Amino acid sequence: MVSVDLSLSKDKQTEIVRRSSKDGRSILKLLKSQIEKKPFSDCVYIPVYLDTIVFFPLLKDETAPAWLQGALTVQTTARGPRRTHLPKGIDMESTSTTPSTRKILFLFLLQFITAVSVFLYVQTSSDSRLFACPSEKDKHVTDEGMTKVTILLWTWPFGERIPLDKCYSFFGISGCFLTEDHRWYNRADAVIFHHRDVSHSREQLLQIPRFPTQQWVWYNMESPSNVGNLEIMSNLINLTMSYRRDSDIFTPYGSLVMLKEPQNFSIPAKSKLVSWVISNWNPGSRRVQYYEELQKHIQVDIFGRISQQLDTDQKHFTISQYKFYLSFENSEYQDYITEKLWDNALLSGTVPVVLGPTRENYELFLPAEAFIHVDDFSSAQELADYLNLLDSDNEKYKRYFDWRRNFKVIGEFDWTVYYCKACQYVRQNPSYKTIPSVAKWFA
């Protein structure tokens, strides 16, 4: 067996093949049959991240099986196998069949054993990703005997590994099997593509047609101004999954859950006035410009990259000491209400001052008296005057917490629950549709 590094020049590859093959015979592919005809439905293993081409001595014998005839090689790439030309200088017509049939069969058997060994090594290697067809014993069923819905995560979101077996134990969602193992592709009911992880090129998506019964899900939690290359999703996607309420699978950054009965809420002790945590400081953005004007009239303590550093485990405690928190979004779009409100402000037990979509849009998610909107004031100075008024009138300030007697805030971002919601949706909505233009819908 000759292993040729694809990074070498063609001449160098040819030289290695000539030196390693005693009689100069050319070489044959490994596991070529059926791959290009039906690469996935026939359950053929296909290396996806393999860095070499494996060559085998040519067997040219009328009694040999048809698939052993010829001079094909296989080059594996991120898009799967493809035909390649033989290295320059290898003449297929000049090969002879002087060895005896017994010797040929012996050599083939030896090479086959070697090939299987290499293949099994690649299959189990942490540096390789393989497609494979799971065996019958791998089928997942519920305790009630129903086949589970299989959801394939094409990538980990931002490379962050998350638990995938908690849908029922954590969220009471049954009948789900979530996996990031690409070998389950041909059995997956849906494949979820996290946009930021596949948006650089269409080649980061699957390079084969979608199965007719399979749904491809576009998942995104960024605003339109922070999302690129949406055109690569055209005519590929069946379902949308985002913070937008009109998504097929609605995954907001946070929510309110109504309590079964009213409960008292203890307002954290307050000793300071206004705080803001910001990591992306853009002087041209509306939120930074609004802050620049606001801080002329009221003290605002800033945390983040450009100011005081704030450890994650100290975030809620630190913010809770302030009466108000600036929940300013980096862009203003429909339903784009992020952790700046749900996690930073509400889970910290302070009153959010919001800048983002309209007040009417915010009121679709939480009570009108739960927040202060900058658009309610004609200027930053007028807002500052109102905050100072609340600071001096404790009873009026506490009214911004009355709603908490009836609601619980769900504000910690959890990838797992969203993927489980996707599974639940696919199970409950088996009907098929296609979205011609995700870009047009999301704009």
Coordinates of C-alpha atoms in Angstrom, one line a residue:
M1 CA 0.0 0.0 0.0
V2 CA 1.2 3.5 -0.8
S3 CA 0.0 6.5 1.1
V4 CA 0.5 9.7 -0.8
D5 CA 0.3 13.1 0.9
L6 CA -2.0 15.3 -1.2
S7 CA 0.0 18.4 -0.2
L8 CA 3.0 17.2 -2.3
S9 CA 3.4 18.1 -6.0
K10 CA 2.1 15.7 -8.6
D11 CA 5.7 14.9 -9.7
K12 CA 6.6 14.1 -6.1
Q13 CA 3.5 11.9 -5.7
T14 CA 4.4 10.0 -8.9
E15 CA 8.0 9.5 -7.7
I16 CA 6.7 8.0 -4.4
V17 CA 4.4 5.7 -6.2
R18 CA 7.1 4.5 -8.7
R19 CA 9.6 3.8 -5.8
S20 CA 7.0 2.0 -3.7
S21 CA 5.6 -0.2 -6.5
K22 CA 8.3 -2.7 -7.6
D23 CA 7.1 -3.4 -11.1
G24 CA 5.7 0.0 -11.7
R25 CA 2.1 -1.2 -11.8
S26 CA -0.6 1.4 -11.3
I27 CA -3.1 1.3 -8.6
L28 CA -6.6 0.8 -7.6
K29 CA -9.1 2.5 -5.4
L30 CA -10.5 1.4 -2.0
L31 CA -14.2 0.8 -1.6
K32 CA -15.1 2.6 -4.8
S33 CA -18.1 0.5 -5.8
Q34 CA -21.5 2.0 -5.1
I35 CA -20.2 5.2 -3.5
E36 CA -20.9 7.5 -6.5
K37 CA -24.2 5.7 -7.4
K38 CA -25.9 6.0 -4.1
P39 CA -23.5 7.4 -1.6
F40 CA -25.8 7.5 1.5
S41 CA -28.9 5.5 0.9
D42 CA -26.8 2.3 0.5
C43 CA -25.0 2.9 3.8
V44 CA -21.5 3.2 2.4
Y45 CA -18.9 4.6 4.7
I46 CA -17.4 7.8 3.3
P47 CA -14.3 9.5 4.9
V48 CA -14.8 13.2 4.9
Y49 CA -11.7 14.6 6.5
L50 CA -9.0 12.3 5.2
D51 CA -5.6 13.8 4.1
T52 CA -4.2 11.0 1.9
I53 CA -5.1 9.0 -1.2
V54 CA -4.7 5.2 -0.7
F55 CA -3.4 3.4 -3.8
F56 CA -3.4 -0.4 -4.5
P57 CA -1.6 -2.4 -7.2
L58 CA -3.6 -2.8 -10.3
L59 CA -5.3 -6.1 -10.9
K60 CA -6.1 -6.6 -14.5
D61 CA -7.5 -10.0 -15.0
E62 CA -10.5 -11.2 -17.0
T63 CA -11.6 -13.4 -14.1
A64 CA -11.4 -10.5 -11.6
P65 CA -14.7 -8.9 -10.5
A66 CA -15.9 -6.1 -12.7
W67 CA -15.5 -3.5 -10.0
L68 CA -11.8 -4.4 -9.8
Q69 CA -11.2 -3.6 -13.4
G70 CA -9.8 -0.2 -14.5
A71 CA -7.7 2.4 -12.9
L72 CA -9.8 4.6 -10.7
T73 CA -8.6 6.4 -7.6
V74 CA -10.5 8.1 -4.9
Q75 CA -9.7 11.5 -3.4
T76 CA -11.7 12.3 -0.3
T77 CA -12.5 15.9 0.5
A78 CA -14.8 17.8 2.7
R79 CA -17.4 17.3 0.0
G80 CA -17.0 13.6 -0.2
P81 CA -15.2 11.4 -2.8
R82 CA -14.5 12.3 -6.4
R83 CA -12.6 10.9 -9.3
T84 CA -9.0 12.0 -9.8
H85 CA -6.5 11.4 -12.6
L86 CA -3.6 9.0 -12.0
P87 CA -0.3 10.7 -11.1
K88 CA 1.6 11.9 -14.2
G89 CA 3.7 9.3 -15.8
I90 CA 1.7 6.2 -14.8
D91 CA 0.7 4.4 -18.0
M92 CA -2.4 2.2 -17.6
E93 CA -1.9 0.5 -21.0
S94 CA 1.6 -0.6 -20.1
T95 CA 0.7 -2.7 -17.2
S96 CA 1.0 -6.5 -17.6
T97 CA -0.5 -9.6 -16.0
T98 CA 2.7 -11.7 -15.8
P99 CA 2.2 -12.7 -12.2
S100 CA 0.2 -15.9 -11.7
T101 CA -3.4 -15.7 -10.8
R102 CA -2.6 -17.2 -7.4
K103 CA 0.0 -14.5 -6.8
I104 CA -2.4 -11.9 -7.8
L105 CA -5.1 -13.2 -5.5
F106 CA -2.6 -13.4 -2.6
L107 CA -1.5 -9.8 -3.2
F108 CA -5.1 -8.7 -3.4
L109 CA -5.9 -10.5 -0.1
L110 CA -3.0 -8.9 1.6
Q111 CA -3.9 -5.4 0.3
F112 CA -7.5 -5.9 1.2
I113 CA -6.6 -6.8 4.8
T114 CA -4.4 -3.7 4.9
A115 CA -7.1 -1.6 3.4
V116 CA -9.7 -2.7 6.0
S117 CA -7.2 -2.0 8.8
V118 CA -6.6 1.5 7.5
F119 CA -10.3 2.1 7.0
L120 CA -11.1 1.0 10.6
Y121 CA -8.4 3.2 11.9
V122 CA -9.8 6.2 10.0
Q123 CA -13.3 5.4 11.2
T124 CA -12.3 5.5 14.8
S125 CA -9.8 8.4 14.5
S126 CA -10.8 11.6 16.3
D127 CA -9.4 13.5 13.2
S128 CA -12.0 12.0 10.9
R129 CA -15.7 12.3 10.4
L130 CA -17.5 9.5 8.6
F131 CA -20.9 9.0 7.2
A132 CA -22.3 5.6 8.0
C133 CA -25.6 3.9 8.2
P134 CA -26.5 2.9 11.8
S135 CA -27.4 -0.7 12.2
E136 CA -30.8 -1.9 13.1
K137 CA -29.9 -2.3 16.7
D138 CA -29.0 1.4 16.8
K139 CA -32.6 2.4 16.2
H140 CA -33.9 4.6 19.0
V141 CA -37.4 3.9 20.4
T142 CA -39.4 5.4 23.2
D143 CA -40.5 3.4 26.2
E144 CA -43.9 3.2 24.5
G145 CA -42.3 1.6 21.5
M146 CA -42.5 4.6 19.2
T147 CA -39.6 5.4 17.0
K148 CA -37.9 8.6 18.2
V149 CA -37.6 11.7 16.1
T150 CA -33.9 12.0 15.1
I151 CA -32.5 15.5 15.0
L152 CA -29.0 16.0 13.6
L153 CA -27.0 19.1 14.7
W154 CA -24.7 19.8 11.7
T155 CA -22.3 21.7 14.0
W156 CA -22.1 22.4 17.7
P157 CA -23.3 26.0 18.1
F158 CA -20.2 28.2 18.1
G159 CA -18.2 25.0 18.8
E160 CA -19.9 24.7 22.3
R161 CA -20.7 21.2 23.3
I162 CA -24.0 20.8 25.0
P163 CA -25.9 17.8 26.5
L164 CA -28.2 16.2 24.0
D165 CA -30.0 13.6 26.1
K166 CA -31.9 15.9 28.4
C167 CA -35.1 16.7 26.5
Y168 CA -37.3 14.6 28.7
S169 CA -35.5 14.7 32.0
F170 CA -35.1 18.5 31.9
F171 CA -38.0 19.7 29.8
G172 CA -40.5 17.0 29.7
I173 CA -40.2 16.7 25.9
S174 CA -40.4 13.0 24.9
G175 CA -39.6 11.0 21.8
C176 CA -36.4 12.8 20.8
F177 CA -33.0 11.6 19.8
L178 CA -30.5 14.5 19.3
T179 CA -27.1 13.8 17.9
E180 CA -24.1 15.6 16.2
D181 CA -22.9 12.3 14.7
H182 CA -23.0 12.7 10.9
R183 CA -23.4 9.0 10.5
W184 CA -27.1 9.5 11.4
Y185 CA -27.6 11.8 8.4
N186 CA -29.6 9.4 6.3
R187 CA -31.8 8.5 9.3
A188 CA -32.4 12.1 10.5
D189 CA -35.8 13.5 10.4
A190 CA -34.3 17.0 10.5
V191 CA -30.9 18.6 10.2
I192 CA -30.3 21.9 12.0
F193 CA -27.8 24.4 10.6
H194 CA -26.6 27.1 13.0
H195 CA -26.1 30.0 10.6
R196 CA -23.0 31.6 12.1
D197 CA -21.2 28.2 11.8
V198 CA -22.0 27.6 8.2
S199 CA -22.4 31.1 6.7
H200 CA -18.9 31.5 5.2
S201 CA -19.6 29.3 2.3
R202 CA -22.2 27.0 0.8
E203 CA -19.6 24.3 0.9
Q204 CA -20.0 24.2 4.7
L205 CA -23.5 22.8 4.1
L206 CA -24.3 19.3 2.9
Q207 CA -23.1 18.8 -0.6
I208 CA -25.8 16.2 -1.5
P209 CA -29.5 16.6 -2.2
R210 CA -31.8 16.7 0.8
F211 CA -33.9 13.5 1.3
P212 CA -37.5 14.2 0.3
T213 CA -38.8 13.2 3.8
Q214 CA -36.1 15.2 5.7
Q215 CA -36.4 18.8 6.9
W216 CA -33.5 21.3 7.0
V217 CA -33.7 23.9 9.7
W218 CA -32.1 27.3 9.6
Y219 CA -31.2 28.4 13.1
N220 CA -30.1 32.0 13.9
M221 CA -30.1 34.2 17.0
E222 CA -28.5 37.3 15.5
S223 CA -30.1 40.4 14.2
P224 CA -30.2 40.9 10.4
S225 CA -27.4 43.5 10.5
N226 CA -25.1 40.8 12.0
V227 CA -26.0 38.0 9.6
G228 CA -24.3 37.5 6.3
N229 CA -24.5 35.3 3.2
L230 CA -28.2 34.5 3.6
E231 CA -28.5 33.9 -0.1
I232 CA -26.6 30.6 0.3
M233 CA -29.7 29.3 2.0
S234 CA -32.0 29.9 -0.9
N235 CA -34.2 26.9 -1.8
L236 CA -32.5 24.7 0.8
I237 CA -34.4 25.4 4.0
N238 CA -37.7 23.9 5.2
L239 CA -38.0 25.5 8.6
T240 CA -36.8 28.6 10.4
M241 CA -35.7 28.7 14.0
S242 CA -35.0 32.0 15.6
Y243 CA -36.0 34.7 18.2
R244 CA -38.6 36.0 15.7
R245 CA -42.2 35.2 16.7
D246 CA -43.1 34.3 13.1
S247 CA -40.4 31.6 13.0
D248 CA -41.6 28.1 12.6
I249 CA -39.7 27.2 15.8
F250 CA -39.8 30.2 18.1
T251 CA -36.7 30.4 20.4
P252 CA -36.7 33.7 22.3
Y253 CA -33.8 34.8 24.5
G254 CA -36.2 34.8 27.4
S255 CA -39.8 34.6 28.5
L256 CA -42.2 35.0 31.5
V257 CA -44.0 32.0 33.0
M258 CA -47.2 32.7 34.9
L259 CA -47.1 31.4 38.5
K260 CA -49.9 29.2 39.7
E261 CA -50.5 31.6 42.6
P262 CA -49.0 35.0 43.5
Q263 CA -45.7 35.1 45.3
N264 CA -43.9 37.9 47.1
F265 CA -40.8 39.2 45.4
S266 CA -37.9 40.6 47.4
I267 CA -36.2 43.6 45.7
P268 CA -32.4 43.3 46.1
A269 CA -30.8 46.1 48.2
K270 CA -30.0 49.1 46.1
S271 CA -27.1 51.5 46.7
K272 CA -26.3 52.8 43.2
L273 CA -28.3 54.3 40.3
V274 CA -27.5 53.2 36.7
S275 CA -25.3 50.5 35.2
W276 CA -24.5 49.2 31.8
V277 CA -22.5 46.2 30.6
I278 CA -21.3 46.5 27.0
S279 CA -18.7 44.5 25.1
N280 CA -19.1 45.9 21.5
W281 CA -18.4 49.6 21.7
N282 CA -19.4 51.2 18.4
P283 CA -19.3 55.0 18.5
G284 CA -21.6 55.2 15.5
S285 CA -24.4 53.1 17.0
R286 CA -27.5 54.7 18.4
R287 CA -27.0 53.1 21.8
V288 CA -23.5 54.5 22.3
Q289 CA -24.6 57.9 21.1
Y290 CA -27.7 57.9 23.4
Y291 CA -25.4 56.9 26.4
E292 CA -23.0 59.8 25.6
E293 CA -25.9 62.2 25.9
L294 CA -27.5 60.5 28.9
Q295 CA -24.3 60.4 31.0
K296 CA -24.2 64.2 30.9
H297 CA -27.2 64.3 33.1
I298 CA -26.9 61.2 35.3
Q299 CA -24.2 58.9 36.6
V300 CA -23.9 55.7 34.6
D301 CA -21.4 53.0 35.7
I302 CA -20.0 51.1 32.7
F303 CA -18.6 47.5 32.8
G304 CA -17.0 45.6 29.9
R305 CA -14.1 45.7 27.5
I306 CA -13.6 49.4 27.5
S307 CA -14.1 50.0 31.2
Q308 CA -14.3 47.9 34.5
Q309 CA -14.1 44.2 33.9
L310 CA -16.9 42.1 35.3
D311 CA -16.5 38.4 36.1
T312 CA -19.4 36.3 34.9
D313 CA -20.1 34.9 38.4
Q314 CA -20.3 38.4 39.8
K315 CA -22.5 39.9 37.1
H316 CA -26.0 39.4 38.7
F317 CA -24.8 40.5 42.1
T318 CA -23.1 43.6 40.8
I319 CA -26.0 44.7 38.6
S320 CA -28.5 44.0 41.4
Q321 CA -27.1 46.8 43.5
Y322 CA -28.3 49.3 40.8
K323 CA -31.8 50.6 40.6
F324 CA -31.7 50.8 36.8
Y325 CA -29.9 48.9 34.0
L326 CA -29.4 50.1 30.4
S327 CA -30.7 47.2 28.3
F328 CA -29.6 48.7 25.0
E329 CA -29.6 46.4 22.0
N330 CA -26.8 46.6 19.4
S331 CA -29.4 46.9 16.6
E332 CA -33.2 47.6 16.4
Y333 CA -35.2 44.9 14.7
Q334 CA -38.5 43.2 15.2
D335 CA -38.5 40.9 18.3
Y336 CA -34.8 41.3 18.8
I337 CA -34.9 41.4 22.6
T338 CA -31.8 39.7 24.0
E339 CA -30.1 38.7 27.2
K340 CA -29.5 42.4 27.8
L341 CA -33.1 42.5 29.1
W342 CA -33.8 38.9 30.2
D343 CA -30.6 37.9 31.9
N344 CA -28.7 41.1 32.7
A345 CA -31.6 43.2 34.0
L346 CA -34.5 41.0 35.0
L347 CA -32.6 38.1 36.5
S348 CA -30.5 40.7 38.4
G349 CA -33.6 42.2 40.0
T350 CA -33.3 45.7 38.6
V351 CA -35.5 47.9 36.3
P352 CA -34.5 47.8 32.7
V353 CA -34.3 50.9 30.6
V354 CA -34.6 49.6 27.0
L355 CA -33.5 50.7 23.6
G356 CA -34.4 48.4 20.8
P357 CA -37.6 47.7 18.9
T358 CA -40.8 49.7 19.7
R359 CA -42.5 49.7 23.1
E360 CA -45.4 47.8 21.4
N361 CA -43.0 45.1 20.5
Y362 CA -41.6 44.8 24.0
E363 CA -45.1 44.6 25.4
L364 CA -45.7 41.4 23.4
F365 CA -43.1 39.8 25.7
L366 CA -43.6 41.4 29.2
P367 CA -46.0 43.8 31.0
A368 CA -45.9 47.5 30.1
E369 CA -44.9 48.4 33.7
A370 CA -41.9 46.1 33.8
F371 CA -39.6 48.4 31.9
I372 CA -38.8 52.0 30.9
H373 CA -38.5 52.7 27.1
V374 CA -36.2 55.5 25.9
D375 CA -38.8 56.4 23.2
D376 CA -41.2 57.5 26.0
F377 CA -39.0 60.6 26.4
S378 CA -38.3 63.4 24.1
S379 CA -34.6 63.5 25.0
A380 CA -31.9 61.8 27.1
Q381 CA -32.1 64.6 29.6
E382 CA -35.8 64.0 30.1
L383 CA -35.1 60.3 30.7
A384 CA -32.4 61.2 33.2
D385 CA -34.8 63.5 35.1
Y386 CA -37.4 60.7 35.3
L387 CA -34.8 58.3 36.7
N388 CA -33.8 60.8 39.3
L389 CA -37.4 61.2 40.2
L390 CA -37.8 57.5 40.8
D391 CA -34.7 57.4 42.8
S392 CA -36.2 60.0 45.2
D393 CA -39.6 58.3 45.4
N394 CA -39.2 54.8 46.6
E395 CA -42.9 53.9 46.5
K396 CA -43.1 54.9 42.9
Y397 CA -39.9 53.0 42.1
K398 CA -41.2 49.8 43.7
R399 CA -44.2 49.7 41.4
Y400 CA -41.9 48.5 38.6
F401 CA -41.7 45.2 40.5
D402 CA -45.4 44.6 41.2
W403 CA -45.8 42.3 38.1
R404 CA -43.2 39.9 39.6
R405 CA -45.8 38.6 42.0
N406 CA -47.4 36.7 39.2
F407 CA -44.5 35.8 36.8
K408 CA -41.3 34.0 36.9
V409 CA -38.5 35.1 34.6
I410 CA -36.8 32.6 32.3
G411 CA -33.8 34.4 31.1
E412 CA -30.8 32.0 31.1
F413 CA -29.9 31.1 27.5
D414 CA -30.0 27.4 27.0
W415 CA -29.0 25.8 23.6
T416 CA -30.3 22.4 24.7
V417 CA -33.9 23.5 25.4
Y418 CA -34.0 25.1 21.9
Y419 CA -32.9 22.0 20.1
C420 CA -35.4 20.0 22.1
K421 CA -38.1 22.4 21.1
A422 CA -37.1 21.8 17.5
C423 CA -37.5 18.1 18.0
Q424 CA -40.9 18.7 19.5
Y425 CA -42.0 20.8 16.5
V426 CA -40.8 18.3 13.9
R427 CA -42.7 15.5 15.8
Q428 CA -45.9 17.6 15.9
N429 CA -45.7 19.1 12.4
P430 CA -44.8 16.5 9.8
S431 CA -46.1 18.6 6.9
Y432 CA -43.5 19.6 4.3
K433 CA -42.7 23.1 2.9
T434 CA -39.8 24.9 1.4
I435 CA -38.6 28.5 2.0
P436 CA -37.4 29.9 -1.4
S437 CA -35.6 32.9 0.2
V438 CA -34.6 33.0 3.9
A439 CA -32.9 36.4 3.1
K440 CA -36.2 37.9 2.0
W441 CA -38.1 36.5 5.0
F442 CA -35.5 37.7 7.6
A443 CA -34.8 41.1 6.2

